[in-house]
PDB file of C-alpha atoms in Angstrom:
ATOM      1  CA  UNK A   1      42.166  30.227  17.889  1.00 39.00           C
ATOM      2  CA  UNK A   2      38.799  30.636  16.251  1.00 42.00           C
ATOM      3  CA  UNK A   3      38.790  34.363  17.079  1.00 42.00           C
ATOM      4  CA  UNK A   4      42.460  34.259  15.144  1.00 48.00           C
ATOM      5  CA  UNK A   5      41.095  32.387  12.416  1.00 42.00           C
ATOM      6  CA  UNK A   6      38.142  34.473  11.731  1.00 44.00           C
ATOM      7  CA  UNK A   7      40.444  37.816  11.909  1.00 47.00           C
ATOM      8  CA  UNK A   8      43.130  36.120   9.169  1.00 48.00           C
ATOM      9  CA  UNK A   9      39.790  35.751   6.583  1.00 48.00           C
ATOM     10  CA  UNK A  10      38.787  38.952   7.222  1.00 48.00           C
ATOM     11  CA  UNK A  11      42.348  40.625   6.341  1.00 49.00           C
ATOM     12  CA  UNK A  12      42.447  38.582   3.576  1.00 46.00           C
ATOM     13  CA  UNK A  13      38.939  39.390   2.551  1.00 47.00           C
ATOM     14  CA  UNK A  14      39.840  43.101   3.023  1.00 46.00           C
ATOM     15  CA  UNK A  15      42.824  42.589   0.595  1.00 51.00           C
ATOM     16  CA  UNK A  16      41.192  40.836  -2.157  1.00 47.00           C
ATOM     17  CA  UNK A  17      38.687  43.540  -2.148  1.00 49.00           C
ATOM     18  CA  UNK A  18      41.793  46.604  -2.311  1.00 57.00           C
ATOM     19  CA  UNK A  19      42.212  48.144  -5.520  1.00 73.00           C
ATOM     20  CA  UNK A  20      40.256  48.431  -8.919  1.00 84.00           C
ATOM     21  CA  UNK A  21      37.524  46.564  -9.037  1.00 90.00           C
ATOM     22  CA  UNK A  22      37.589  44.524 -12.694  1.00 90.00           C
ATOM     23  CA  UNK A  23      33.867  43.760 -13.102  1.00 90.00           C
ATOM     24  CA  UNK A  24      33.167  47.041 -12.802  1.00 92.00           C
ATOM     25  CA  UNK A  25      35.942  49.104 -14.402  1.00 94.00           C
ATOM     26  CA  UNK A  26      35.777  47.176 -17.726  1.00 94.00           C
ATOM     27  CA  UNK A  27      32.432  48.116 -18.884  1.00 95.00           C
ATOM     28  CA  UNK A  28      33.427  51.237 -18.361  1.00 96.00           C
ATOM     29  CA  UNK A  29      36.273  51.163 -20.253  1.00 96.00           C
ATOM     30  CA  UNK A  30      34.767  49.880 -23.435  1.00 96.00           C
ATOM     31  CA  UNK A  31      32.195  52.234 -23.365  1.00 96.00           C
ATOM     32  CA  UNK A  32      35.120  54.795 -22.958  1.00 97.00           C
ATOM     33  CA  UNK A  33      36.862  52.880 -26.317  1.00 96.00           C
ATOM     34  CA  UNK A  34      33.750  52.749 -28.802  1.00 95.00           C
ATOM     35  CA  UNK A  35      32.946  56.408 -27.959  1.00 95.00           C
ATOM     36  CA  UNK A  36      36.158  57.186 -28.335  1.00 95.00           C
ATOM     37  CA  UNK A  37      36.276  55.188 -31.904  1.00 92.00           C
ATOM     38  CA  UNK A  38      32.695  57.302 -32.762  1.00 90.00           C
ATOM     39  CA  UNK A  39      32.969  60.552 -31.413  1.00 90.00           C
ATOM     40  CA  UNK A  40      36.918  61.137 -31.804  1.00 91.00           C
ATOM     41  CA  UNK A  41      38.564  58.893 -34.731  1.00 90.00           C
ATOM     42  CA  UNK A  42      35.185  58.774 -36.391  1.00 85.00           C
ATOM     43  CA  UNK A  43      34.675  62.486 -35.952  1.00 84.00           C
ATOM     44  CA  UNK A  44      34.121  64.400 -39.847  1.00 80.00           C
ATOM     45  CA  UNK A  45      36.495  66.983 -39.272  1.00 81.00           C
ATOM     46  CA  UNK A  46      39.388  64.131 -39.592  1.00 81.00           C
ATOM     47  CA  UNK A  47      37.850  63.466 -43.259  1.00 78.00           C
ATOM     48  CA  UNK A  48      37.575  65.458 -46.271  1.00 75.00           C
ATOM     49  CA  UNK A  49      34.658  67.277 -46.773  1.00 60.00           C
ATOM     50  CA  UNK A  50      32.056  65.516 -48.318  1.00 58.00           C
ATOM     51  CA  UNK A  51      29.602  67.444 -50.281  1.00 56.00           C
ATOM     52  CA  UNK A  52      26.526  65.777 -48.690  1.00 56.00           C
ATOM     53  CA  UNK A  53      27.777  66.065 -45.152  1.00 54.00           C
ATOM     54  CA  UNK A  54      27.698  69.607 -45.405  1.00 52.00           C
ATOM     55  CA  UNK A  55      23.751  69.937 -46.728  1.00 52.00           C
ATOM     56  CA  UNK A  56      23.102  68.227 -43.172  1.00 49.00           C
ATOM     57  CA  UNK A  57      20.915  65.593 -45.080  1.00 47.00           C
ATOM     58  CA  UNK A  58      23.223  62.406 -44.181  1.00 45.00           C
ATOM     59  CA  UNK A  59      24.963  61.892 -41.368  1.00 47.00           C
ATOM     60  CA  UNK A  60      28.561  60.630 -41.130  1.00 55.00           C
ATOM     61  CA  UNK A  61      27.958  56.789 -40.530  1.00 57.00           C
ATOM     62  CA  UNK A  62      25.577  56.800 -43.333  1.00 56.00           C
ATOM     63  CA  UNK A  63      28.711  57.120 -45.665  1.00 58.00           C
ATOM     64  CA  UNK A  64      30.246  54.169 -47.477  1.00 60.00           C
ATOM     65  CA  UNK A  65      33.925  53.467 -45.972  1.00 59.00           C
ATOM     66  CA  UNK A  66      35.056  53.774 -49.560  1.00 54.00           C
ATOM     67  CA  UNK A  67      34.210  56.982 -49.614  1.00 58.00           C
ATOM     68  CA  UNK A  68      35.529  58.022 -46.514  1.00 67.00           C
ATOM     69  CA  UNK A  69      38.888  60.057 -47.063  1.00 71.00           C
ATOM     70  CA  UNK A  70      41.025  60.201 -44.133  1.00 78.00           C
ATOM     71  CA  UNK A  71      42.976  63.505 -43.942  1.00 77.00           C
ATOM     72  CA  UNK A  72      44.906  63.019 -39.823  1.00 82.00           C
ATOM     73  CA  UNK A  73      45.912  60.081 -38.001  1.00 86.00           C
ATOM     74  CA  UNK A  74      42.992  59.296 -36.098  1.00 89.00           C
ATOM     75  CA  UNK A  75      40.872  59.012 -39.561  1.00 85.00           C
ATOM     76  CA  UNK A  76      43.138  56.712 -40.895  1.00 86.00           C
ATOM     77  CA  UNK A  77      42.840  54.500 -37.122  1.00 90.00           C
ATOM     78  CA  UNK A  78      39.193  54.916 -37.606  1.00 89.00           C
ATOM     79  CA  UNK A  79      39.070  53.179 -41.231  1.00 86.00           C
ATOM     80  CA  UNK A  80      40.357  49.602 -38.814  1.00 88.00           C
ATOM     81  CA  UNK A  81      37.084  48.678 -38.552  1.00 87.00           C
ATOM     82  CA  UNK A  82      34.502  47.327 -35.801  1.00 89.00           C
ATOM     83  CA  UNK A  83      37.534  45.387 -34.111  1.00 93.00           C
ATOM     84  CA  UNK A  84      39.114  48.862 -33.654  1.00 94.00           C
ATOM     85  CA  UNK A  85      37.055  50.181 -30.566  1.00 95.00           C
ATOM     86  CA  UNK A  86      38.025  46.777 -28.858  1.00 96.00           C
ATOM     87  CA  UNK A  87      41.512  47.448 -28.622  1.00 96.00           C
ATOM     88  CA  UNK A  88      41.506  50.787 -27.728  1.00 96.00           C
ATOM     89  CA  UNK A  89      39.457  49.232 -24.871  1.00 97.00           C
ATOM     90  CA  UNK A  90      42.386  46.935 -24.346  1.00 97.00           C
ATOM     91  CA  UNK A  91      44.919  49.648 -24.596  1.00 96.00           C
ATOM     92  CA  UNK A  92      42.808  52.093 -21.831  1.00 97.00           C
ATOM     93  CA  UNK A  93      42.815  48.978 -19.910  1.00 97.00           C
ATOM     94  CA  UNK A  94      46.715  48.198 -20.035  1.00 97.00           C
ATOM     95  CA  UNK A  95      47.044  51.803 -18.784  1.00 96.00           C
ATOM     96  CA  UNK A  96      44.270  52.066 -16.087  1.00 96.00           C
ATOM     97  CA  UNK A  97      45.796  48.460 -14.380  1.00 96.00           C
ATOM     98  CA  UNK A  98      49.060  49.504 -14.636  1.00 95.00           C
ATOM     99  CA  UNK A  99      48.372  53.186 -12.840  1.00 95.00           C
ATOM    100  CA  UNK A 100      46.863  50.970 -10.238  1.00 94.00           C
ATOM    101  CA  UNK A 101      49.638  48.474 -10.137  1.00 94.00           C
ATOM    102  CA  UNK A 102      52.011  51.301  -9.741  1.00 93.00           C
ATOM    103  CA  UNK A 103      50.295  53.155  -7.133  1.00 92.00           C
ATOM    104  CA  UNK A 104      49.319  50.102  -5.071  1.00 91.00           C
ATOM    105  CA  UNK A 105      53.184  48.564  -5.062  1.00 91.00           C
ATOM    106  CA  UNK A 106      54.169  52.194  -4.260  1.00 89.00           C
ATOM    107  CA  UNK A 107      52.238  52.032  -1.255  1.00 88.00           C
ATOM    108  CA  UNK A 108      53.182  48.154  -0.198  1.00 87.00           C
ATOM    109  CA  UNK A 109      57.007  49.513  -0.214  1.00 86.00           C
ATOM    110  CA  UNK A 110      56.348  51.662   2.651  1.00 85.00           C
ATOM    111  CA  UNK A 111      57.760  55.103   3.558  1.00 85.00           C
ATOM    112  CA  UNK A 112      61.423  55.725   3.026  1.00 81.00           C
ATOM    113  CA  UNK A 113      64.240  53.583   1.380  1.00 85.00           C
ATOM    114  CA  UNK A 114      63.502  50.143   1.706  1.00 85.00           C
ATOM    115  CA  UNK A 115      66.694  48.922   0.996  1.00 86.00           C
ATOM    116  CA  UNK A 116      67.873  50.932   4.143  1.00 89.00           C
ATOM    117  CA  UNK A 117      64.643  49.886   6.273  1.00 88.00           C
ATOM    118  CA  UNK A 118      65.702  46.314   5.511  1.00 87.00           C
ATOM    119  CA  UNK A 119      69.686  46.916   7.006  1.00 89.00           C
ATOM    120  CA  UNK A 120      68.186  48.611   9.784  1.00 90.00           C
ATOM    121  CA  UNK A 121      65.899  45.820  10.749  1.00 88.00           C
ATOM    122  CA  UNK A 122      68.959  43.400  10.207  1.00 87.00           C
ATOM    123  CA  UNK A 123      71.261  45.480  12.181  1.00 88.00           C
ATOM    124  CA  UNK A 124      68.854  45.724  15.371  1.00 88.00           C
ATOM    125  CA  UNK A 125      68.229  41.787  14.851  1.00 85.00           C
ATOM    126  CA  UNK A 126      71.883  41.480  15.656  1.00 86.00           C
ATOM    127  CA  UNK A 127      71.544  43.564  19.190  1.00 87.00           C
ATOM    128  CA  UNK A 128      68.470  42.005  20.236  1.00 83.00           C
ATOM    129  CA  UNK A 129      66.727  45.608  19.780  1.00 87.00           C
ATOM    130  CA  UNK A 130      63.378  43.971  19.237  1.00 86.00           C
ATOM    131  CA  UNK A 131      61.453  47.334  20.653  1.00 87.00           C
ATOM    132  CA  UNK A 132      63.564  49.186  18.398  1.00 90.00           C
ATOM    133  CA  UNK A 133      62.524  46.980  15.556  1.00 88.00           C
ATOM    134  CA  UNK A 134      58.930  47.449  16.203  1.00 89.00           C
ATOM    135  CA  UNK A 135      58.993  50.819  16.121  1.00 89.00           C
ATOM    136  CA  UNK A 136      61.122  50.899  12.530  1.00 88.00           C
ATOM    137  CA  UNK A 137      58.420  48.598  11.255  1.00 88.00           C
ATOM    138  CA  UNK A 138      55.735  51.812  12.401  1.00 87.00           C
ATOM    139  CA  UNK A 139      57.501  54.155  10.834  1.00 87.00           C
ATOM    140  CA  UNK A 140      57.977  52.371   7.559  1.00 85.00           C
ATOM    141  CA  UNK A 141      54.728  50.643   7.017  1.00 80.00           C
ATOM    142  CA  UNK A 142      53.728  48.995   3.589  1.00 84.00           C
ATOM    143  CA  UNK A 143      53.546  45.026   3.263  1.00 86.00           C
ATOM    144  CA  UNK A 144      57.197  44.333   4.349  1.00 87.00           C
ATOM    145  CA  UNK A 145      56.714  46.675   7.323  1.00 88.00           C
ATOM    146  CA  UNK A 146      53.597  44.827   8.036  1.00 89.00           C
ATOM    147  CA  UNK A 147      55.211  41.286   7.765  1.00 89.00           C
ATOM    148  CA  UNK A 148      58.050  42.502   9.580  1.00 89.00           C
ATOM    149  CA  UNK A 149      55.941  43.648  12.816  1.00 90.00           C
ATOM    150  CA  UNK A 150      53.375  40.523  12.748  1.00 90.00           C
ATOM    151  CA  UNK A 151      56.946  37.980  12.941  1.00 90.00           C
ATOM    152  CA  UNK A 152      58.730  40.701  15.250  1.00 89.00           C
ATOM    153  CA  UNK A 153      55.137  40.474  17.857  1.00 89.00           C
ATOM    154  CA  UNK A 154      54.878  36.772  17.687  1.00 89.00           C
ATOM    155  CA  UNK A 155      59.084  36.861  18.366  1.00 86.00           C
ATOM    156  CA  UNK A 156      58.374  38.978  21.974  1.00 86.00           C
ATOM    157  CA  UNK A 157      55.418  36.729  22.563  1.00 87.00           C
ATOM    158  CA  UNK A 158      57.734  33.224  22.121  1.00 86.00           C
ATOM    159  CA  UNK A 159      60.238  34.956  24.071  1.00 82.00           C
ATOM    160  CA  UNK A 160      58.272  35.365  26.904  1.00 82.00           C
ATOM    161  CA  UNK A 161      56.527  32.131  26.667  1.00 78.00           C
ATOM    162  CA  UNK A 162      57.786  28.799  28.819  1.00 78.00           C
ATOM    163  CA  UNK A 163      55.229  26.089  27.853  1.00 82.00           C
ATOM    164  CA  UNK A 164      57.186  25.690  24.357  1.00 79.00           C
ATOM    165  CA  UNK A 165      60.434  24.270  23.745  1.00 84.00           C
ATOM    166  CA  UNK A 166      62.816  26.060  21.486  1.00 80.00           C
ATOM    167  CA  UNK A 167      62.279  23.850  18.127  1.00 86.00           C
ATOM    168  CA  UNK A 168      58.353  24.234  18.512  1.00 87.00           C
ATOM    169  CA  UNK A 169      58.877  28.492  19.104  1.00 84.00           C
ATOM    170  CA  UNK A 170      61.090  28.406  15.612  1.00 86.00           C
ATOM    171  CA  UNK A 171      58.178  26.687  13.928  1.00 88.00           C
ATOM    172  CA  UNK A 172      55.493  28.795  15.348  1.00 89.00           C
ATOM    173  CA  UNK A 173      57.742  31.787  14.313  1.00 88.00           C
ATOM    174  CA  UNK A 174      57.733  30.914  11.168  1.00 89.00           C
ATOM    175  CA  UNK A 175      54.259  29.725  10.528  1.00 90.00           C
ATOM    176  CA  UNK A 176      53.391  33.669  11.810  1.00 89.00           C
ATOM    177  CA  UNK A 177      55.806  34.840   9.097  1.00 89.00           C
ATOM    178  CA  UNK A 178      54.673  32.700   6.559  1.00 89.00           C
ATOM    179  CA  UNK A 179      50.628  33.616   7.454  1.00 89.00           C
ATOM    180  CA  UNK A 180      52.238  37.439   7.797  1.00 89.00           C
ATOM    181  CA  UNK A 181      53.572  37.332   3.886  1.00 88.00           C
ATOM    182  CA  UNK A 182      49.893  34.776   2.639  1.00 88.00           C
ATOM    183  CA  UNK A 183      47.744  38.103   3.835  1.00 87.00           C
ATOM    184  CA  UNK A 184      50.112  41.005   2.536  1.00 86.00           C
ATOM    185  CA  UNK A 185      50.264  38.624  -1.526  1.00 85.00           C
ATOM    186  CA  UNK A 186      46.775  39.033  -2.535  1.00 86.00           C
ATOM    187  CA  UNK A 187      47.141  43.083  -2.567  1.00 86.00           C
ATOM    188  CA  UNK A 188      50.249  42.779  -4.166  1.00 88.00           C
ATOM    189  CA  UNK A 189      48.926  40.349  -7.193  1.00 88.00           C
ATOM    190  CA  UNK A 190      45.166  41.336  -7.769  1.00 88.00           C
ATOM    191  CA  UNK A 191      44.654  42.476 -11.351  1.00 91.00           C
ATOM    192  CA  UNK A 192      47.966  41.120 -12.569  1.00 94.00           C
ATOM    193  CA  UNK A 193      46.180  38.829 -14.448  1.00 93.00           C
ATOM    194  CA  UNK A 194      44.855  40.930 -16.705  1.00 95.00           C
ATOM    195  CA  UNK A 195      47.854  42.382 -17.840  1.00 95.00           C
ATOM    196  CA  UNK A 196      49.080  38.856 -18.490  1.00 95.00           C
ATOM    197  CA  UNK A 197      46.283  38.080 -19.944  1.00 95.00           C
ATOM    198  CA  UNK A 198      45.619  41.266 -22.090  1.00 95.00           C
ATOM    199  CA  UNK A 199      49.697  41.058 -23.488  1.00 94.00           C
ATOM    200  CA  UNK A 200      48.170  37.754 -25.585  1.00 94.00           C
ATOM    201  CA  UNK A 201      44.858  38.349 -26.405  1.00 96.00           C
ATOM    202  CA  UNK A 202      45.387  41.643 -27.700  1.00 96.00           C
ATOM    203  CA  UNK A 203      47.317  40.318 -30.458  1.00 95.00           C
ATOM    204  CA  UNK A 204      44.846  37.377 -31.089  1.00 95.00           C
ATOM    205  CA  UNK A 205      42.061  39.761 -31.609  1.00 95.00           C
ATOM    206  CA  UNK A 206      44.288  42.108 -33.518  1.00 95.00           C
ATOM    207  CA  UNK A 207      45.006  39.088 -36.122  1.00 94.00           C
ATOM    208  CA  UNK A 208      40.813  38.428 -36.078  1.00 94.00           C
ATOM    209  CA  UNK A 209      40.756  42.316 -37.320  1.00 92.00           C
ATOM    210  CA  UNK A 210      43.889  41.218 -39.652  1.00 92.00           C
ATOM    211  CA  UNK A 211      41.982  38.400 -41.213  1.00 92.00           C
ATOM    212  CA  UNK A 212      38.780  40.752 -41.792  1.00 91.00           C
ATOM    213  CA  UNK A 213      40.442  43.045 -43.262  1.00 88.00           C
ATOM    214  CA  UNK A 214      42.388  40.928 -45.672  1.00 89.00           C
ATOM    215  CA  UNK A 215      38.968  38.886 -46.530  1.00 88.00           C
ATOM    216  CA  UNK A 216      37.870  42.188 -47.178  1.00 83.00           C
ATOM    217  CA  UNK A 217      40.549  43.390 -49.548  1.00 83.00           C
ATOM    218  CA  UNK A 218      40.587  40.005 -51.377  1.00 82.00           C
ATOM    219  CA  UNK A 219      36.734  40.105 -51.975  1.00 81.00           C
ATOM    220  CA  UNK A 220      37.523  43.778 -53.606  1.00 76.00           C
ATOM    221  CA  UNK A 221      40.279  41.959 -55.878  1.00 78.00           C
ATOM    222  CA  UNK A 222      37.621  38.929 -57.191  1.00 72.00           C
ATOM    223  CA  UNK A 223      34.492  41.603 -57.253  1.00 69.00           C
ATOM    224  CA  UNK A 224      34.137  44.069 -60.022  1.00 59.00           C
ATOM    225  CA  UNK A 225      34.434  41.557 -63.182  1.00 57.00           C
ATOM    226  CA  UNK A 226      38.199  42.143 -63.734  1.00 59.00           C
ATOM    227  CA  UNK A 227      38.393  45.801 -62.388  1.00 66.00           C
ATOM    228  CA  UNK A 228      39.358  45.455 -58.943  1.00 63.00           C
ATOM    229  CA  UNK A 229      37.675  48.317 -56.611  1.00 68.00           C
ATOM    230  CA  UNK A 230      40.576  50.240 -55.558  1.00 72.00           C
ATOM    231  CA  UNK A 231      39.142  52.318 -52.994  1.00 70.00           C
ATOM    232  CA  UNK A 232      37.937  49.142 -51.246  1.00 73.00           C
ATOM    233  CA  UNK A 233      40.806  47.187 -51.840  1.00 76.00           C
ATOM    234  CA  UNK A 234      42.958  49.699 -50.042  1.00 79.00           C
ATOM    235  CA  UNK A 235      40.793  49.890 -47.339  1.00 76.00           C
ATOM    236  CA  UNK A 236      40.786  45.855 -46.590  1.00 80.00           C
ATOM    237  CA  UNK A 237      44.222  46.163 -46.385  1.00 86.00           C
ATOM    238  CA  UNK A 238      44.723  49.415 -44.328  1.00 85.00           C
ATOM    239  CA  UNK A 239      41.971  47.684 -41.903  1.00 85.00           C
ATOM    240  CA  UNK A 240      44.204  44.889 -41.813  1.00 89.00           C
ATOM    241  CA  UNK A 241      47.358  46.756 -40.948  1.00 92.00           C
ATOM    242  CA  UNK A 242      45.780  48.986 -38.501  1.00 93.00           C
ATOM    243  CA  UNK A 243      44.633  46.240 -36.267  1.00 94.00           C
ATOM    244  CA  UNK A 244      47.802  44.509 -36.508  1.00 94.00           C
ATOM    245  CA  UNK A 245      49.554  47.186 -35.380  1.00 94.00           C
ATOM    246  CA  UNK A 246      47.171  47.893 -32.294  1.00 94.00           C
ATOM    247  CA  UNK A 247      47.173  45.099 -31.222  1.00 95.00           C
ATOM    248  CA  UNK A 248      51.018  44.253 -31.417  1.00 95.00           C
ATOM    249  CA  UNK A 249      51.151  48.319 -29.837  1.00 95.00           C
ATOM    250  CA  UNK A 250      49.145  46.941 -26.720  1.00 96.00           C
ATOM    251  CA  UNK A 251      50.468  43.637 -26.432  1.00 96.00           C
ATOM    252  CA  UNK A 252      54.122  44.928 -26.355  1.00 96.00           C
ATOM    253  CA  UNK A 253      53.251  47.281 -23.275  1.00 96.00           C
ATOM    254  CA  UNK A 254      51.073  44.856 -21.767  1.00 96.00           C
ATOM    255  CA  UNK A 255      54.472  43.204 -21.456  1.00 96.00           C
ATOM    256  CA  UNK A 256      56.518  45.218 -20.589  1.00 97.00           C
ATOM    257  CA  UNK A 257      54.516  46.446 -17.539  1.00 96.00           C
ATOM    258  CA  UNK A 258      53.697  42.772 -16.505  1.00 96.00           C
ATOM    259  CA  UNK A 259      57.631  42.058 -16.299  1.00 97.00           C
ATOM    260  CA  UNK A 260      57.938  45.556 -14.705  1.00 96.00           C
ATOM    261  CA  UNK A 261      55.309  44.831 -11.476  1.00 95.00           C
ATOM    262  CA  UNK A 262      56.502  41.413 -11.597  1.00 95.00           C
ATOM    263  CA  UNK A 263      59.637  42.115 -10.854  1.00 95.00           C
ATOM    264  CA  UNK A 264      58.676  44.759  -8.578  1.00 93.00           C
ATOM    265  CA  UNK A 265      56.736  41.987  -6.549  1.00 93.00           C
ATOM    266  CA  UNK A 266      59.462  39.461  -6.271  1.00 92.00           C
ATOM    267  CA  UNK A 267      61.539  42.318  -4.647  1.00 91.00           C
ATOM    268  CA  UNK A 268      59.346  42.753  -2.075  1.00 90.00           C
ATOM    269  CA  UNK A 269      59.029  39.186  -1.647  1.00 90.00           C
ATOM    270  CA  UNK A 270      63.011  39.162  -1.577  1.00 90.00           C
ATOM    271  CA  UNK A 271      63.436  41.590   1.169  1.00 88.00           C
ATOM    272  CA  UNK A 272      60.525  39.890   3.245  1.00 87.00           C
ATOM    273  CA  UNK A 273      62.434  36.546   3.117  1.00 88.00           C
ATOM    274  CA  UNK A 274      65.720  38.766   3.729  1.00 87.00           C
ATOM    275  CA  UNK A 275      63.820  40.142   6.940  1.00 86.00           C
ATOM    276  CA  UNK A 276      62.310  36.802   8.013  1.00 87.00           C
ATOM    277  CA  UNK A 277      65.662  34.811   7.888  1.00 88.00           C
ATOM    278  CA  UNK A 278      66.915  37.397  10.370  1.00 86.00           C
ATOM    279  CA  UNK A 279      64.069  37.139  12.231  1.00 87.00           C
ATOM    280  CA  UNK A 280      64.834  33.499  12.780  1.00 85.00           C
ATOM    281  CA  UNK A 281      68.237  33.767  12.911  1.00 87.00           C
ATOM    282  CA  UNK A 282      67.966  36.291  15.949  1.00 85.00           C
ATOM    283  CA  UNK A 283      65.753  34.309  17.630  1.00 80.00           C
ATOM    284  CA  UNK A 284      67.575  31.103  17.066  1.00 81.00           C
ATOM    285  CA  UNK A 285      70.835  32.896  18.731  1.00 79.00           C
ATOM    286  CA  UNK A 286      69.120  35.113  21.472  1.00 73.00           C
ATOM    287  CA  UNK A 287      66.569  32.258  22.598  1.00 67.00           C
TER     288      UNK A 287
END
């Protein structure tokens, strides 16, 4: 039992560990988004030329926003400010997760159709084919294949065994189904968290960049002694725009792929219990 014990941590060890790792991807990824923000929005050729950048005397972040002229998209998305770099971080990081996501939920459905992999398994439930089972369960592999063949093993082992009575194999079989699924659920959920978690606080940082900008412009209005800087006025409130629509942009995927893999889980989980209710129901009738 300890032996069993010991092997069920390790698997679930093994699982946690699958994947991206978040501690170490993130880092990255923001030093991905400010050089991005510097070296591609901030570079000069998305500006008009300024006079002094061209003697080579001042460089491009010694020049007053104000005087900045954006001439393509990525200037104007480089006038958003400091907060800017931070949400393209978030944004990289909505996109990197969900690749992984994808792949990884790809790989827990197995090989083949799973709807038919599931009718199959029901089908040879119904004839007792247990061997036959087994062997469907090899071919398909992923999590429901490997749930499948951990309760379709401990189903040949309680049929073979005499020191149990019937009610006592039906609750072993399903405490090995249940343990079967526990392992598989890690894999399946790691790093869904931070697309949850990214699809709110993209838009609360996006609203800190708002307000910024917005102090910003308003501090242009009241500045000046009755003449209003228009050049920095506009560009406390294009700041302010430009965040808010970053950070509703992420949020809004961030979203939508969380409901996406969600739902995506909870079909796998579906078709498990689908698998397992056979599983019980075979035994049940054949034992």
């Amino acid at each position: 039992m300890e032996m069993n014990v010991s092997k069920n941590d390790e698997q679930v060890v093994a699982r946690k560990q699958g994947g991206l790792n978040p501690g170490l991807i993130i880092p990255i990824l923001l030093v991905i988004g400010v050089c991005i923000y510097l070296f591609v929005l901030g570079n000069p050729g998305n500006f008009k030329t300024d006079p002094r950048l061209a003697g080579g005397s001042v460089y491009f972040s010694d020049v007053p926003d104000k005087e900045l002229h954006p001439e393509s998209f990525m200037g104007i998305i480089y006038m958003g400010g400091p907060i800017v770099p931070i949400l393209i971080t978030f944004m990289i990081t909505v996109i990197v997760f969900s690749f992984e996501r994808f792949f990884v939920l790809r790989k827990a459905s197995g090989s083949g159709n799973l709807d038919n992999f599931v009718l199959k398994i029901r089908s040879l439930l119904n004839q007792n084919k247990v061997d036959e089972a087994l062997e469907e369960c090899d071919r398909q592999q992923g999590s429901v294949g490997n749930v499948v063949k951990e309760g379709l093993t401990t189903y040949k082992a309680l049929a073979s065994d005499t020191t149990l009575n019937k009610e006592q194999k039906m609750v072993a079989l399903n405490k090995a189904i249940e343990e079967a699924t526990t392992l598989e659920m890690p894999m399946l959920e790691k790093n869904m968290m931070i697309l949850s978690t990214l699809g709110t606080v993209a838009t609360l940082v996006a609203l800190l960049g708002t307000v910024i900008g917005m102090i910003k412009a308003f501090f242009a209005l009241g500045s000046g002694g009755g003449t209003p800087d228009a050049a920095a006025l506009s560009i406390g409130i294009s700041e302010a725009l430009i965040n808010t629509a970053l950070g509703i942009g992420t949020s809004a995927i961030a979203i939508i792929l969380y409901n996406f893999f969600t739902s995506k889980i909870d079909g796998l989980t579906y078709k498990i219990d689908e698998i397992a209710m056979s599983i019980q129901q075979s035994f049940a009738e054949f034992h």
